[in-house]
Amino acid sequence: MDGIPVKIIYSRRKSLSMKFDKTGTLIVNAPSFVSEGEVRTFLREHTRWIRLNYVKAVDMARNLEEHEFKDGGKVLYLGEEYGIKISGRGRIVKSGEGFLFPEGSTQETYERWLKARAKEYLPLRLRYRAYEMGISYRDVRISGAKSKWGSCSETGMITLSWRLMMCPPESIEYVLIHELCHRIHMDHSKVFWAEVESRMPDYKKHKKWLDDHGYLME
Ligand SMILES: [Zn+2]
């Protein structure tokens, strides 16, 4: 109908129903006793619903396609771009020069992997930095906040974004130093920045990378 792909599935059900699948095909579930003519009448009666939902289904199918990882695609990890290959294996494997992704992987699959890496890497680096700087904090939390790479509360709770795992290690260190310096100065005053600079003389370069790549937080 109207160029919309339709697939009719007959079964022992009692009534007609329909829905779009993720490829944008209209799936009609029909009882085995219903004739093709009756199905057509059913579709005609629901033209409005079909047209409206077809647009949504196609949009969604396009989104899925765009985000599905393919051979030759690229991902950003610790500030470096890696080529990706699709393999049948069930999990993401990072080999020296690239990444192997299981079939059907999407941006979401990669983000889940990044979150797991963040939980291993960031608390460890923060502990090391704090020790080296002689600064204490209460605890660390990994979040998916979209507006900040990190933050530090009055009570010494440090929050770090898992999205930092896409940034170069030096930029990550800058964020750790920045948040730890908030344990001395809770603001962004001149003395605060002087403190950061005394701990990381070339911090501006690493801060700039983060400012230039703010879109990674979206
Ligand atoms: Zn700050």
PDB file of C-alpha atoms and ligand atoms in Angstrom:
ATOM      1  CA  MET A   1       0.000   0.000   0.000  1.00  0.00           C
ATOM      2  CA  ASP A   2       1.336   3.424  -1.069  1.00  0.00           C
ATOM      3  CA  GLY A   3       4.838   1.972  -1.332  1.00  0.00           C
ATOM      4  CA  ILE A   4       4.842   0.978   2.315  1.00  0.00           C
ATOM      5  CA  PRO A   5       6.254  -2.524   2.715  1.00  0.00           C
ATOM      6  CA  VAL A   6       3.697  -4.829   4.314  1.00  0.00           C
ATOM      7  CA  LYS A   7       4.195  -8.322   5.618  1.00  0.00           C
ATOM      8  CA  ILE A   8       1.211 -10.433   6.672  1.00  0.00           C
ATOM      9  CA  ILE A   9       1.796 -13.144   9.244  1.00  0.00           C
ATOM     10  CA  TYR A  10      -1.035 -15.645   9.677  1.00  0.00           C
ATOM     11  CA  SER A  11      -1.344 -17.483  12.955  1.00  0.00           C
ATOM     12  CA  ARG A  12      -3.929 -18.960  15.299  1.00  0.00           C
ATOM     13  CA  ARG A  13      -4.629 -15.589  16.891  1.00  0.00           C
ATOM     14  CA  LYS A  14      -8.183 -14.259  17.185  1.00  0.00           C
ATOM     15  CA  SER A  15      -7.933 -10.705  15.867  1.00  0.00           C
ATOM     16  CA  LEU A  16      -6.010  -8.475  13.483  1.00  0.00           C
ATOM     17  CA  SER A  17      -3.216  -6.265  14.748  1.00  0.00           C
ATOM     18  CA  MET A  18      -0.280  -4.438  13.240  1.00  0.00           C
ATOM     19  CA  LYS A  19       2.942  -2.680  14.069  1.00  0.00           C
ATOM     20  CA  PHE A  20       6.063  -1.439  12.327  1.00  0.00           C
ATOM     21  CA  ASP A  21       9.270  -3.370  12.793  1.00  0.00           C
ATOM     22  CA  LYS A  22      12.633  -1.650  13.111  1.00  0.00           C
ATOM     23  CA  THR A  23      13.288  -1.746   9.362  1.00  0.00           C
ATOM     24  CA  GLY A  24      10.089   0.228   8.619  1.00  0.00           C
ATOM     25  CA  THR A  25       8.046  -2.747   7.395  1.00  0.00           C
ATOM     26  CA  LEU A  26       4.413  -2.917   8.495  1.00  0.00           C
ATOM     27  CA  ILE A  27       3.856  -6.292  10.115  1.00  0.00           C
ATOM     28  CA  VAL A  28       0.217  -7.394  10.109  1.00  0.00           C
ATOM     29  CA  ASN A  29      -0.648 -10.260  12.415  1.00  0.00           C
ATOM     30  CA  ALA A  30      -3.804 -11.936  11.156  1.00  0.00           C
ATOM     31  CA  PRO A  31      -5.893 -14.915  12.256  1.00  0.00           C
ATOM     32  CA  SER A  32      -5.642 -17.752   9.739  1.00  0.00           C
ATOM     33  CA  PHE A  33      -9.384 -17.539   8.899  1.00  0.00           C
ATOM     34  CA  VAL A  34      -9.183 -13.941   7.649  1.00  0.00           C
ATOM     35  CA  SER A  35      -9.055 -13.429   3.865  1.00  0.00           C
ATOM     36  CA  GLU A  36      -6.630 -11.147   2.059  1.00  0.00           C
ATOM     37  CA  GLY A  37      -9.546  -8.870   1.183  1.00  0.00           C
ATOM     38  CA  GLU A  38     -10.389  -8.481   4.833  1.00  0.00           C
ATOM     39  CA  VAL A  39      -6.808  -7.584   5.626  1.00  0.00           C
ATOM     40  CA  ARG A  40      -6.922  -4.944   2.895  1.00  0.00           C
ATOM     41  CA  THR A  41     -10.104  -3.488   4.367  1.00  0.00           C
ATOM     42  CA  PHE A  42      -8.464  -3.426   7.793  1.00  0.00           C
ATOM     43  CA  LEU A  43      -5.480  -1.534   6.393  1.00  0.00           C
ATOM     44  CA  ARG A  44      -7.717   0.935   4.562  1.00  0.00           C
ATOM     45  CA  GLU A  45      -9.602   1.661   7.762  1.00  0.00           C
ATOM     46  CA  HIS A  46      -6.308   2.498   9.479  1.00  0.00           C
ATOM     47  CA  THR A  47      -4.658   4.528   6.715  1.00  0.00           C
ATOM     48  CA  ARG A  48      -4.177   7.555   8.937  1.00  0.00           C
ATOM     49  CA  TRP A  49      -2.446   5.593  11.685  1.00  0.00           C
ATOM     50  CA  ILE A  50      -0.276   3.797   9.133  1.00  0.00           C
ATOM     51  CA  ARG A  51       0.877   6.958   7.345  1.00  0.00           C
ATOM     52  CA  LEU A  52       1.689   8.689  10.635  1.00  0.00           C
ATOM     53  CA  ASN A  53       3.605   5.792  12.105  1.00  0.00           C
ATOM     54  CA  TYR A  54       5.373   4.926   8.856  1.00  0.00           C
ATOM     55  CA  VAL A  55       7.195   8.270   8.975  1.00  0.00           C
ATOM     56  CA  LYS A  56       8.299   7.578  12.549  1.00  0.00           C
ATOM     57  CA  ALA A  57       9.359   4.019  11.731  1.00  0.00           C
ATOM     58  CA  VAL A  58      11.460   5.119   8.764  1.00  0.00           C
ATOM     59  CA  ASP A  59      13.158   7.787  10.867  1.00  0.00           C
ATOM     60  CA  MET A  60      13.975   5.256  13.507  1.00  0.00           C
ATOM     61  CA  ALA A  61      15.269   2.753  10.934  1.00  0.00           C
ATOM     62  CA  ARG A  62      17.545   5.449   9.492  1.00  0.00           C
ATOM     63  CA  ASN A  63      18.860   6.287  12.959  1.00  0.00           C
ATOM     64  CA  LEU A  64      19.643   2.678  13.685  1.00  0.00           C
ATOM     65  CA  GLU A  65      21.440   2.333  10.390  1.00  0.00           C
ATOM     66  CA  GLU A  66      23.560   5.433  11.007  1.00  0.00           C
ATOM     67  CA  HIS A  67      24.623   4.260  14.400  1.00  0.00           C
ATOM     68  CA  GLU A  68      25.321   0.700  13.494  1.00  0.00           C
ATOM     69  CA  PHE A  69      29.052   0.053  13.415  1.00  0.00           C
ATOM     70  CA  LYS A  70      30.526  -1.166  10.150  1.00  0.00           C
ATOM     71  CA  ASP A  71      33.928  -2.370   8.976  1.00  0.00           C
ATOM     72  CA  GLY A  72      36.101   0.662   8.323  1.00  0.00           C
ATOM     73  CA  GLY A  73      34.261   2.842  10.846  1.00  0.00           C
ATOM     74  CA  LYS A  74      36.165   4.756  13.486  1.00  0.00           C
ATOM     75  CA  VAL A  75      35.986   5.250  17.233  1.00  0.00           C
ATOM     76  CA  LEU A  76      37.775   7.650  19.530  1.00  0.00           C
ATOM     77  CA  TYR A  77      39.550   6.151  22.535  1.00  0.00           C
ATOM     78  CA  LEU A  78      41.948   8.026  24.833  1.00  0.00           C
ATOM     79  CA  GLY A  79      42.279  10.744  22.229  1.00  0.00           C
ATOM     80  CA  GLU A  80      43.214   8.456  19.353  1.00  0.00           C
ATOM     81  CA  GLU A  81      41.119   7.369  16.405  1.00  0.00           C
ATOM     82  CA  TYR A  82      40.946   3.633  15.851  1.00  0.00           C
ATOM     83  CA  GLY A  83      39.599   1.740  12.876  1.00  0.00           C
ATOM     84  CA  ILE A  84      36.944  -0.857  13.625  1.00  0.00           C
ATOM     85  CA  LYS A  85      36.312  -4.334  12.291  1.00  0.00           C
ATOM     86  CA  ILE A  86      33.175  -6.381  12.788  1.00  0.00           C
ATOM     87  CA  SER A  87      33.667  -9.897  14.032  1.00  0.00           C
ATOM     88  CA  GLY A  88      31.317 -12.633  15.117  1.00  0.00           C
ATOM     89  CA  ARG A  89      32.636 -12.581  18.675  1.00  0.00           C
ATOM     90  CA  GLY A  90      30.335 -11.563  21.484  1.00  0.00           C
ATOM     91  CA  ARG A  91      32.351  -8.714  22.951  1.00  0.00           C
ATOM     92  CA  ILE A  92      34.468  -5.682  22.107  1.00  0.00           C
ATOM     93  CA  VAL A  93      38.177  -6.407  21.833  1.00  0.00           C
ATOM     94  CA  LYS A  94      40.834  -3.726  21.565  1.00  0.00           C
ATOM     95  CA  SER A  95      43.877  -4.909  19.715  1.00  0.00           C
ATOM     96  CA  GLY A  96      46.963  -2.738  19.252  1.00  0.00           C
ATOM     97  CA  GLU A  97      45.949  -0.962  16.083  1.00  0.00           C
ATOM     98  CA  GLY A  98      42.176  -1.252  16.114  1.00  0.00           C
ATOM     99  CA  PHE A  99      38.952  -2.496  17.648  1.00  0.00           C
ATOM    100  CA  LEU A 100      36.925  -5.624  16.993  1.00  0.00           C
ATOM    101  CA  PHE A 101      33.201  -5.157  17.519  1.00  0.00           C
ATOM    102  CA  PRO A 102      30.552  -7.882  17.638  1.00  0.00           C
ATOM    103  CA  GLU A 103      27.977  -7.794  14.854  1.00  0.00           C
ATOM    104  CA  GLY A 104      25.036  -5.464  15.455  1.00  0.00           C
ATOM    105  CA  SER A 105      27.107  -3.110  17.630  1.00  0.00           C
ATOM    106  CA  THR A 106      25.888   0.461  17.868  1.00  0.00           C
ATOM    107  CA  GLN A 107      27.112   3.654  19.486  1.00  0.00           C
ATOM    108  CA  GLU A 108      25.332   2.453  22.608  1.00  0.00           C
ATOM    109  CA  THR A 109      27.371  -0.774  22.674  1.00  0.00           C
ATOM    110  CA  TYR A 110      30.561   1.257  22.538  1.00  0.00           C
ATOM    111  CA  GLU A 111      29.369   3.659  25.243  1.00  0.00           C
ATOM    112  CA  ARG A 112      28.633   0.759  27.566  1.00  0.00           C
ATOM    113  CA  TRP A 113      32.173  -0.476  27.014  1.00  0.00           C
ATOM    114  CA  LEU A 114      33.583   3.029  27.639  1.00  0.00           C
ATOM    115  CA  LYS A 115      31.650   3.273  30.929  1.00  0.00           C
ATOM    116  CA  ALA A 116      33.172   0.003  32.113  1.00  0.00           C
ATOM    117  CA  ARG A 117      36.679   1.217  31.171  1.00  0.00           C
ATOM    118  CA  ALA A 118      36.004   4.536  32.940  1.00  0.00           C
ATOM    119  CA  LYS A 119      35.120   2.731  36.166  1.00  0.00           C
ATOM    120  CA  GLU A 120      38.489   0.957  36.083  1.00  0.00           C
ATOM    121  CA  TYR A 121      40.678   3.787  34.868  1.00  0.00           C
ATOM    122  CA  LEU A 122      39.412   7.063  36.338  1.00  0.00           C
ATOM    123  CA  PRO A 123      39.222   6.183  40.075  1.00  0.00           C
ATOM    124  CA  LEU A 124      42.713   4.696  39.867  1.00  0.00           C
ATOM    125  CA  ARG A 125      44.203   7.772  38.185  1.00  0.00           C
ATOM    126  CA  LEU A 126      42.404  10.075  40.621  1.00  0.00           C
ATOM    127  CA  ARG A 127      43.767   8.173  43.615  1.00  0.00           C
ATOM    128  CA  TYR A 128      47.263   8.401  42.195  1.00  0.00           C
ATOM    129  CA  ARG A 129      46.959  12.143  41.451  1.00  0.00           C
ATOM    130  CA  ALA A 130      45.516  12.920  44.878  1.00  0.00           C
ATOM    131  CA  TYR A 131      48.353  11.028  46.545  1.00  0.00           C
ATOM    132  CA  GLU A 132      50.941  12.805  44.422  1.00  0.00           C
ATOM    133  CA  MET A 133      49.407  16.239  45.111  1.00  0.00           C
ATOM    134  CA  GLY A 134      48.864  15.517  48.789  1.00  0.00           C
ATOM    135  CA  ILE A 135      45.155  16.333  48.506  1.00  0.00           C
ATOM    136  CA  SER A 136      42.282  14.261  49.882  1.00  0.00           C
ATOM    137  CA  TYR A 137      38.733  13.805  48.602  1.00  0.00           C
ATOM    138  CA  ARG A 138      35.772  11.899  49.953  1.00  0.00           C
ATOM    139  CA  ASP A 139      34.793   9.648  47.091  1.00  0.00           C
ATOM    140  CA  VAL A 140      34.569   9.452  43.313  1.00  0.00           C
ATOM    141  CA  ARG A 141      31.551   8.815  41.138  1.00  0.00           C
ATOM    142  CA  ILE A 142      31.455   8.095  37.400  1.00  0.00           C
ATOM    143  CA  SER A 143      28.585   9.797  35.626  1.00  0.00           C
ATOM    144  CA  GLY A 144      27.237  10.441  32.152  1.00  0.00           C
ATOM    145  CA  ALA A 145      26.607  14.128  32.764  1.00  0.00           C
ATOM    146  CA  LYS A 146      26.342  15.952  29.492  1.00  0.00           C
ATOM    147  CA  SER A 147      27.482  19.398  30.587  1.00  0.00           C
ATOM    148  CA  LYS A 148      30.673  18.735  32.538  1.00  0.00           C
ATOM    149  CA  TRP A 149      33.770  16.565  32.297  1.00  0.00           C
ATOM    150  CA  GLY A 150      34.070  16.612  36.052  1.00  0.00           C
ATOM    151  CA  SER A 151      32.974  18.360  39.215  1.00  0.00           C
ATOM    152  CA  CYS A 152      33.833  18.571  42.889  1.00  0.00           C
ATOM    153  CA  SER A 153      31.318  19.190  45.654  1.00  0.00           C
ATOM    154  CA  GLU A 154      31.846  21.160  48.871  1.00  0.00           C
ATOM    155  CA  THR A 155      31.979  17.848  50.711  1.00  0.00           C
ATOM    156  CA  GLY A 156      34.792  16.510  48.551  1.00  0.00           C
ATOM    157  CA  MET A 157      32.750  14.264  46.286  1.00  0.00           C
ATOM    158  CA  ILE A 158      34.386  14.176  42.858  1.00  0.00           C
ATOM    159  CA  THR A 159      32.281  13.282  39.834  1.00  0.00           C
ATOM    160  CA  LEU A 160      33.915  12.346  36.538  1.00  0.00           C
ATOM    161  CA  SER A 161      32.269  11.749  33.177  1.00  0.00           C
ATOM    162  CA  TRP A 162      32.857   8.376  31.516  1.00  0.00           C
ATOM    163  CA  ARG A 163      33.079  10.394  28.278  1.00  0.00           C
ATOM    164  CA  LEU A 164      36.581  11.353  29.406  1.00  0.00           C
ATOM    165  CA  MET A 165      37.642   7.924  28.109  1.00  0.00           C
ATOM    166  CA  MET A 166      37.470   9.425  24.600  1.00  0.00           C
ATOM    167  CA  CYS A 167      39.929  12.189  25.557  1.00  0.00           C
ATOM    168  CA  PRO A 168      43.751  12.142  25.518  1.00  0.00           C
ATOM    169  CA  PRO A 169      45.329  10.952  28.803  1.00  0.00           C
ATOM    170  CA  GLU A 170      46.860  14.411  29.404  1.00  0.00           C
ATOM    171  CA  SER A 171      43.449  16.061  29.149  1.00  0.00           C
ATOM    172  CA  ILE A 172      42.073  13.495  31.601  1.00  0.00           C
ATOM    173  CA  GLU A 173      44.930  14.305  34.009  1.00  0.00           C
ATOM    174  CA  TYR A 174      44.103  17.989  33.644  1.00  0.00           C
ATOM    175  CA  VAL A 175      40.495  17.328  34.724  1.00  0.00           C
ATOM    176  CA  LEU A 176      41.689  15.313  37.741  1.00  0.00           C
ATOM    177  CA  ILE A 177      44.081  18.101  38.755  1.00  0.00           C
ATOM    178  CA  HIS A 178      41.367  20.713  38.190  1.00  0.00           C
ATOM    179  CA  GLU A 179      38.883  18.901  40.434  1.00  0.00           C
ATOM    180  CA  LEU A 180      41.489  18.209  43.109  1.00  0.00           C
ATOM    181  CA  CYS A 181      42.486  21.909  43.124  1.00  0.00           C
ATOM    182  CA  HIS A 182      38.849  22.644  44.010  1.00  0.00           C
ATOM    183  CA  ARG A 183      39.646  20.993  47.340  1.00  0.00           C
ATOM    184  CA  ILE A 184      41.820  24.065  47.977  1.00  0.00           C
ATOM    185  CA  HIS A 185      39.746  26.721  46.172  1.00  0.00           C
ATOM    186  CA  MET A 186      36.050  26.088  45.547  1.00  0.00           C
ATOM    187  CA  ASP A 187      35.872  28.696  42.753  1.00  0.00           C
ATOM    188  CA  HIS A 188      37.502  29.575  39.439  1.00  0.00           C
ATOM    189  CA  SER A 189      39.384  32.556  40.822  1.00  0.00           C
ATOM    190  CA  LYS A 190      42.875  33.658  39.792  1.00  0.00           C
ATOM    191  CA  VAL A 191      44.401  31.807  42.739  1.00  0.00           C
ATOM    192  CA  PHE A 192      42.583  28.656  41.684  1.00  0.00           C
ATOM    193  CA  TRP A 193      44.054  28.804  38.160  1.00  0.00           C
ATOM    194  CA  ALA A 194      47.495  29.602  39.598  1.00  0.00           C
ATOM    195  CA  GLU A 195      47.187  26.457  41.697  1.00  0.00           C
ATOM    196  CA  VAL A 196      46.270  24.391  38.624  1.00  0.00           C
ATOM    197  CA  GLU A 197      49.184  25.875  36.694  1.00  0.00           C
ATOM    198  CA  SER A 198      51.636  25.121  39.498  1.00  0.00           C
ATOM    199  CA  ARG A 199      50.546  21.471  39.311  1.00  0.00           C
ATOM    200  CA  MET A 200      50.412  21.274  35.508  1.00  0.00           C
ATOM    201  CA  PRO A 201      52.352  24.086  33.793  1.00  0.00           C
ATOM    202  CA  ASP A 202      51.002  23.255  30.292  1.00  0.00           C
ATOM    203  CA  TYR A 203      47.398  22.753  31.412  1.00  0.00           C
ATOM    204  CA  LYS A 204      46.043  25.299  28.896  1.00  0.00           C
ATOM    205  CA  LYS A 205      46.893  23.028  25.980  1.00  0.00           C
ATOM    206  CA  HIS A 206      45.075  20.067  27.525  1.00  0.00           C
ATOM    207  CA  LYS A 207      42.126  22.213  28.584  1.00  0.00           C
ATOM    208  CA  LYS A 208      41.864  23.516  25.017  1.00  0.00           C
ATOM    209  CA  TRP A 209      41.490  19.996  23.634  1.00  0.00           C
ATOM    210  CA  LEU A 210      38.477  19.507  25.925  1.00  0.00           C
ATOM    211  CA  ASP A 211      37.010  22.888  24.957  1.00  0.00           C
ATOM    212  CA  ASP A 212      37.423  22.037  21.267  1.00  0.00           C
ATOM    213  CA  HIS A 213      35.814  18.626  21.680  1.00  0.00           C
ATOM    214  CA  GLY A 214      32.810  19.615  23.775  1.00  0.00           C
ATOM    215  CA  TYR A 215      30.582  17.826  21.241  1.00  0.00           C
ATOM    216  CA  LEU A 216      31.828  14.525  22.632  1.00  0.00           C
ATOM    217  CA  MET A 217      29.609  15.214  25.610  1.00  0.00           C
ATOM    218  CA  GLU A 218      26.446  15.133  23.483  1.00  0.00           C
TER     219      GLU A 218
HETATM  220 ZN    ZN B   1      36.073  23.791  38.132  1.00  0.00          ZN
END
